[in-house]
XYZ file of C-alpha atoms in Angstrom:
411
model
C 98.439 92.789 111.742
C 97.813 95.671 113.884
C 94.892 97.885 113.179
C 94.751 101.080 114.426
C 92.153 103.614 115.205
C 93.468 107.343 114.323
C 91.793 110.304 115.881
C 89.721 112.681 113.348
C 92.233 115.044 111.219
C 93.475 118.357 113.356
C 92.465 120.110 109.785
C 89.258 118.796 108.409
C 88.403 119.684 112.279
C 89.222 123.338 111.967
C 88.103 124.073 108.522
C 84.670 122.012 109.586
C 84.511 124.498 112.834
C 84.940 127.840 110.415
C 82.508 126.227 107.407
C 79.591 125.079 110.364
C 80.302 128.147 112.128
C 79.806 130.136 108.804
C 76.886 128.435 107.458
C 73.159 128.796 107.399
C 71.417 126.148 109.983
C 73.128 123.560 112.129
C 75.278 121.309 111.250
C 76.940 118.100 112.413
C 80.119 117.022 112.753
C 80.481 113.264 112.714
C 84.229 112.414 114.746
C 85.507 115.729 115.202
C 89.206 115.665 116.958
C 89.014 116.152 120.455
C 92.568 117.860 121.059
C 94.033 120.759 122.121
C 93.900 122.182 118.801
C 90.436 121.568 118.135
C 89.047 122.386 121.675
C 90.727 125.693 121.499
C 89.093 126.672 118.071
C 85.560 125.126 119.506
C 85.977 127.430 122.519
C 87.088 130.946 120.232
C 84.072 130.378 118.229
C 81.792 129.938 121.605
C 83.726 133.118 123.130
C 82.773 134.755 119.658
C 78.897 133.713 120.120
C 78.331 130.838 118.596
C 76.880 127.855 120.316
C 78.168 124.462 120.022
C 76.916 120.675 121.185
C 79.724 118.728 122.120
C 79.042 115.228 122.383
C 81.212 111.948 122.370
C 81.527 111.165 118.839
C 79.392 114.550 116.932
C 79.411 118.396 117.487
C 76.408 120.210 117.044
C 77.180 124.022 115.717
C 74.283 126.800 115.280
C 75.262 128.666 111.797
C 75.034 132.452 111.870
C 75.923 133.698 108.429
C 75.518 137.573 109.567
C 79.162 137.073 112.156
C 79.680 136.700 115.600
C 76.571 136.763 117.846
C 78.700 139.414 120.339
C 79.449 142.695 119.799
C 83.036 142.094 121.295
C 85.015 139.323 122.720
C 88.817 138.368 123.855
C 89.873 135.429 122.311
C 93.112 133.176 122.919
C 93.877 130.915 120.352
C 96.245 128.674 122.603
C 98.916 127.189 120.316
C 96.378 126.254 117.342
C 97.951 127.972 113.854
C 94.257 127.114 112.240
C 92.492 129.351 115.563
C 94.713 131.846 115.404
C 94.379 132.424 111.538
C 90.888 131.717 109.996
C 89.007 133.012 113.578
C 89.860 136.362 113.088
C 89.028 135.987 109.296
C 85.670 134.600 110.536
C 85.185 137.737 112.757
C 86.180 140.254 110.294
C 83.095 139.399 108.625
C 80.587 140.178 111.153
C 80.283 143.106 113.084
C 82.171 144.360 116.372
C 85.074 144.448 118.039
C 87.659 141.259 118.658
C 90.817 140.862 119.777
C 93.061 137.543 119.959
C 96.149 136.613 121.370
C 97.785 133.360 121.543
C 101.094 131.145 123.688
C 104.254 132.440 123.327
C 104.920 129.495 120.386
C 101.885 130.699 118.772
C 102.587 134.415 118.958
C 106.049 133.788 117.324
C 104.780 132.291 114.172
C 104.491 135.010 111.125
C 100.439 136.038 110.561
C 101.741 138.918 108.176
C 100.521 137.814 104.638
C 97.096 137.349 105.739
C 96.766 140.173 107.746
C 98.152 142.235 104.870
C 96.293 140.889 102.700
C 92.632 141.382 105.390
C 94.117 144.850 105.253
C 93.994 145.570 101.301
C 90.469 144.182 101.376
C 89.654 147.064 103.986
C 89.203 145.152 106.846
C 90.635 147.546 110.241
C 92.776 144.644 111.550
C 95.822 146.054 114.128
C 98.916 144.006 115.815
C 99.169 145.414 119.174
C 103.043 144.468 119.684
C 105.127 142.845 116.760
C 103.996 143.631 113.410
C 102.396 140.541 112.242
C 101.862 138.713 114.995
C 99.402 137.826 117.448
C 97.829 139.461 119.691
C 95.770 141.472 117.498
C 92.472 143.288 117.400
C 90.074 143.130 114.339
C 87.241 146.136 114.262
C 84.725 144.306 112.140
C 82.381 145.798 109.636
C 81.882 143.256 106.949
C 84.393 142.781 104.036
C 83.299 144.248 100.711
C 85.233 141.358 98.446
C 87.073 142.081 95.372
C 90.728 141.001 93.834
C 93.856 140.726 96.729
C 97.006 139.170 95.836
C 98.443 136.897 98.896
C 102.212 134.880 99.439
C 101.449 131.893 101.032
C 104.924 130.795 100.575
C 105.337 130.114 104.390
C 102.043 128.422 105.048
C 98.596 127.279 102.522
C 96.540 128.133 105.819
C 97.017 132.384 104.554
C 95.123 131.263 101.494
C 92.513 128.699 102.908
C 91.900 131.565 105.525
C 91.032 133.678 102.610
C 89.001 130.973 100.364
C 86.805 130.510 103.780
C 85.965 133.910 104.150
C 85.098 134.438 100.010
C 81.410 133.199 100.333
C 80.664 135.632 103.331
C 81.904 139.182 101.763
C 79.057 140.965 99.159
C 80.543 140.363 95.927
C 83.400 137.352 96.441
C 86.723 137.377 96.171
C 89.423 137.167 93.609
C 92.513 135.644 94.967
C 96.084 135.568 93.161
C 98.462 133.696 94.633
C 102.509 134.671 94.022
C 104.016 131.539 96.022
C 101.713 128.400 97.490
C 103.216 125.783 99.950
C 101.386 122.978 100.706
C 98.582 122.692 98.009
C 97.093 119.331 99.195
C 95.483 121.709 102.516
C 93.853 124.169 99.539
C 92.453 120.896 98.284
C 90.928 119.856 100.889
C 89.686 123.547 101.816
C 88.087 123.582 98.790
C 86.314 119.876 98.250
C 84.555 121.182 102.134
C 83.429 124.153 100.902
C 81.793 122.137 97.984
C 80.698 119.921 100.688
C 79.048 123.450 102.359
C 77.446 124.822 98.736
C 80.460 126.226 97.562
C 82.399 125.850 94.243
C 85.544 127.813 93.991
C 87.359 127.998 90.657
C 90.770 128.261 89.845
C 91.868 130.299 86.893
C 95.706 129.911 86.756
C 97.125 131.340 90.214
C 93.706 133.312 90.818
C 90.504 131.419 92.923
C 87.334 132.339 92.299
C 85.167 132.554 95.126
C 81.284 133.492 94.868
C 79.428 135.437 97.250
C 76.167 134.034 98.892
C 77.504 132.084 101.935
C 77.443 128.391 103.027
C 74.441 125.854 103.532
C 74.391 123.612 107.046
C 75.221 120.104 106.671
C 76.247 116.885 108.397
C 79.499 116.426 107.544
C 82.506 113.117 108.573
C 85.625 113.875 109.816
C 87.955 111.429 108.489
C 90.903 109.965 110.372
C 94.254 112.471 110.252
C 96.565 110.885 107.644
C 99.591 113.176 109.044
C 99.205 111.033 112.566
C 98.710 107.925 110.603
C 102.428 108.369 109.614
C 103.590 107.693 112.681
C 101.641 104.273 112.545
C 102.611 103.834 108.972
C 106.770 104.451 109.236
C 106.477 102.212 112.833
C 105.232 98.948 110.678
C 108.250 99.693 107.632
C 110.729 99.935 110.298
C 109.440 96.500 112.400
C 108.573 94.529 109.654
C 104.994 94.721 111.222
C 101.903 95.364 109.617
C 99.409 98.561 110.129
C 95.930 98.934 108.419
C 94.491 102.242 109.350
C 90.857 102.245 108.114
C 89.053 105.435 106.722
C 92.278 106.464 104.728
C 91.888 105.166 101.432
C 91.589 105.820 97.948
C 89.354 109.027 97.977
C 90.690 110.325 101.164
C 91.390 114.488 101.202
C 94.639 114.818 103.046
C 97.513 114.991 100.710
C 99.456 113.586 103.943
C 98.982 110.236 102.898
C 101.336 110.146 100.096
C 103.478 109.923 102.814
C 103.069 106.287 101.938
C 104.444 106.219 98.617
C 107.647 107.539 100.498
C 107.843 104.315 102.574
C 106.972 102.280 99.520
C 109.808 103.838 97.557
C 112.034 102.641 100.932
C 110.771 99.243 100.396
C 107.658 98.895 102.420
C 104.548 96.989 100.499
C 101.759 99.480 101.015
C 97.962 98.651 99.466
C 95.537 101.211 99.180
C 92.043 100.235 99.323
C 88.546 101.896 99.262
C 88.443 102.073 102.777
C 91.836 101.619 104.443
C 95.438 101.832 103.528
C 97.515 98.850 105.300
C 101.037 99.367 105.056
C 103.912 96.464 106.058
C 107.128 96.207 106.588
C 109.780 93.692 103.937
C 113.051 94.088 106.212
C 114.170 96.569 104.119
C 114.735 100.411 103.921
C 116.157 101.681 101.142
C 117.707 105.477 101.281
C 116.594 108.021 98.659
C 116.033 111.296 98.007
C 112.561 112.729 98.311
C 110.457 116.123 97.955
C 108.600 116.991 100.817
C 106.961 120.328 99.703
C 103.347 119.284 99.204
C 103.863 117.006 102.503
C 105.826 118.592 104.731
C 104.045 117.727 108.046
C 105.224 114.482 107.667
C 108.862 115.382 107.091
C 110.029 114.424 110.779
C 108.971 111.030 110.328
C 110.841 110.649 107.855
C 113.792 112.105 109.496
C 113.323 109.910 112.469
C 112.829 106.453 110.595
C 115.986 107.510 108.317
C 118.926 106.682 110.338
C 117.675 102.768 109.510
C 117.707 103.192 105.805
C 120.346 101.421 104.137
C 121.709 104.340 102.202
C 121.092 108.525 102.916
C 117.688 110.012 103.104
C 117.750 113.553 101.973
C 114.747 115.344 102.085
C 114.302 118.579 99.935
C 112.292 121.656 99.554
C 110.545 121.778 103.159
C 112.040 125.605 104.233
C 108.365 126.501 105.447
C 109.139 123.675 108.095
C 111.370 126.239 110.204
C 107.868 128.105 110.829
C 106.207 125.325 112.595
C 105.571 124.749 116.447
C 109.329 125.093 116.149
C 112.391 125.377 113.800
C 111.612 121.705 112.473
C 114.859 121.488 110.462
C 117.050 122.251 113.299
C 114.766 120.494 115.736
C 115.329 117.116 113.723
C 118.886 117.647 112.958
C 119.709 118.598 116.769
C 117.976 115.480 117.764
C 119.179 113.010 115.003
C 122.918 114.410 116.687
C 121.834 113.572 120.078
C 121.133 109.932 118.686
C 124.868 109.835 117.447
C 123.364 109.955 113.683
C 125.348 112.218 110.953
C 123.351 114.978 110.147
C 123.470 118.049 107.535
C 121.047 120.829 106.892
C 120.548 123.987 104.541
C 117.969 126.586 103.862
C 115.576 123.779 102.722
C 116.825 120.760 103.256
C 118.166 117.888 105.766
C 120.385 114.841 104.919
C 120.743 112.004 107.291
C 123.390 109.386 106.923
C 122.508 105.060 108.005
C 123.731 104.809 111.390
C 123.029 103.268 114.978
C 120.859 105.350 117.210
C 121.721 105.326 120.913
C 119.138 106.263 123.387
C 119.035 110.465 124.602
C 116.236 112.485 125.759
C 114.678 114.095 122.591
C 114.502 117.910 123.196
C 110.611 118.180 121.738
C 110.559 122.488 121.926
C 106.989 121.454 122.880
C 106.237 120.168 119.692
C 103.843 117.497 119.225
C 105.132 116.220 115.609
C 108.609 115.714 116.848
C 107.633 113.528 119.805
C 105.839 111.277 117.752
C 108.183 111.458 114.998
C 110.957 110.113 118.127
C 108.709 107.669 119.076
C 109.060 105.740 116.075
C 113.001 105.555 116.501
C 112.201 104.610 119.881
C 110.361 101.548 118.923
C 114.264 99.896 117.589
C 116.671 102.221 120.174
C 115.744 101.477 123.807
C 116.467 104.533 126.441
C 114.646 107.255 124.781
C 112.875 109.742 126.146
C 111.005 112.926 125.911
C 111.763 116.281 127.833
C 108.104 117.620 127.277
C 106.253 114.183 126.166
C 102.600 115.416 126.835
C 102.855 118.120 124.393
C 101.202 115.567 122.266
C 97.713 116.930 123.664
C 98.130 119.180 120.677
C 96.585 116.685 118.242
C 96.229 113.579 119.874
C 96.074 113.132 123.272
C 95.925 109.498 123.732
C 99.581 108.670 121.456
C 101.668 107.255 124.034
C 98.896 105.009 124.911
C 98.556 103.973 120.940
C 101.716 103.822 120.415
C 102.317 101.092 123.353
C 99.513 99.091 122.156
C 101.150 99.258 118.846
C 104.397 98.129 120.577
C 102.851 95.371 122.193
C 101.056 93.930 118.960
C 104.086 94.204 116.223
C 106.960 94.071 118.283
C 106.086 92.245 120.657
């Protein structure tokens, strides 16, 4: 049995950055990622006046609940989607003038429904080039609160952008939500801000959020459940077995239902109060599966299906095309490159049994896909990666894991 240490979750991290950032005295964060991602949105916040202890295993954040402690500031968000969303939501609170730009990948992803919906709650928020897109530049006076109505079809990060930012406007907010992807993320957005002082109430399609701000706290950061896939579909293809501990019953991330996907393929998975071992029976079994709620996890899946025994088909992930990259096409182009039978639509991706032959997986500098490939790669010698370190993103230390992992259940 291998068991295997996973970095701190990229968005407990984030949201944990915004809520200390946000709140009233210092708080710590116990195992905060130390990524890409997560160093990125640590150094926006310190370019936006906030001080922060970084230290091996906690972060130490001063609170200001009035905003940023400058009066202006450039900020690049790098390729984080949390940093370049919720930081100028943070900023719009307090008072000044801030402007944020982002990578190429990061400027091409759509910001619109958020900043629309900033916009309608009178915040002066304007995109300096493409219309909903970064860079931008928010001229911050407070936000009043009241109702908005927001489509966070494409991405749940719109809405927990929005459900972050309730407790610091003067009367709350009152948001009504047409289309939601990913609810698990809300979840989790709002069991922290309970964690903070907050309670946020759902009526229907409408949250609730008070006014009155957040209080300092020391908070965990528990192991990221959508890396622990990668670990988790590695053991069901080897007939190995992988305990990850601090992902059990209780945990926040909605990612680990990825799970009952592998047990559904045949995998015996056990979910304990502290850990969640799954192991592999010599047997995958095809299916068809919606990825909606989970979607992060939907190139694993891809990668570990050409070894099922019948076709995975994997439905209702369309906000996947606005990732890092196109993920639909990304997986389908590289399941072809593999020699696997592939077919996509609007929202979906079947892949048929076959034998993979090694290729060099184009990545499109995408961490998830490299990791997803790296699972295939544990049965299908001679792959490789055209951009392999892009995995900095969440976890910098994979391909090292993923040897040891190598080493211990494949031998």
């Amino acid at each position: 049995m291998a068991l295997v240490d996973i970095p701190g979750s990229k968005s407990i991290t984030a949201r944990a950055l915004f809520l200390a950032a946000a709140a009233d005295g210092v708080t710590t964060l116990r195992r905060p990622l130390c990524s890409d991602d997560t160093e990125g949105f640590a150094e926006g916040l310190e370019r936006l006046g906030y001080r922060i202890g970084r230290g091996p295993d906690a972060w130490r954040i001063d609170g200001r609940p009035e905003g940023p402690g400058v009066a202006e500031a450039d900020v690049y968000c790098r390729d984080g989607a949390t940093t370049a969303r919720f930081l100028p939501t943070l900023a719009a609170a307090g008072h000044g003038t801030f402007r944020f730009d982002a990578s190429p990948q990061m400027r091409r992803r759509p910001l619109l429904p958020l900043t629309r919906a900033l916009r309608d709650l009178g915040v002066d928020l304007r995109h300096e080039e493409a219309e909903g897109h970064h860079p931008l530049t928010v001229a911050a006076a407070g936000v009043e609160g009241g109702d908005v109505v927001l489509d966070a079809g494409q991405s749940s990060q719109y809405l927990t952008a929005l459900l972050l930012l309730g407790p610091l406007t003067r009367t709350g907010l009152r948001i009504t939500v047409t289309d939601l992807v990913s609810v698990p993320y809300v979840e989790i957005t709002v069991a922290m801000m309970r964690a903070f002082g907050v309670e946020v109430v759902r009526e229907g399609t409408t949250y609730v959020v008070p006014p009155g701000g957040y209080r300092a706290t020391t908070y965990a950061i528990e192991p990221d459940a959508s890396t622990a896939s990668y670990f988790f579909a590695a053991a069901a293809l080897t007939g190995g077995e992988v305990t990850v501990p601090g992902l059990g019953r209780g945990a926040l991330q909605g990612d680990l239902g990825f799970v009952e996907v592998l047990r559904r393929m045949g995998a015996r998975v056990e979910t304990g109060a502290n850990g969640t071992t799954v192991a592999g029976t010599g047997e995958l079994r095809g299916l068809t599966v919606t990825m909606r709620d989970i979607s992060d996890t939907m190139p694993t899946l891809a990668a570990l299906a050409p070894f099922a025994s019948g076709p995975v088909r994997i439905e209702d992930v369309a906000n996947t095309r606005v990732k890092e990259c196109d993920r639909l096409d990304a997986c389908a182009e590289n399941l072809r490159r593999l020699g696997i039978e592939v077919a996509t639509g609007p929202d979906w991706i079947e892949i048929r049994p076959g034998t993979p032959r090694g290729t060099d997986i184009k990545t499109y500098g995408d961490h998830r896909i490299v990791m997803s490939f790296a699972v295939t790669g544990l049965r299908v010698p001679g792959i490789s990666f055209d951009d392999p370190g892009c995995v900095r993103k969440t976890f910098p230390g994979f391909h090292e894991a993923f040897a040891l992992l190598r080493k211990d259940i494949v031998g």
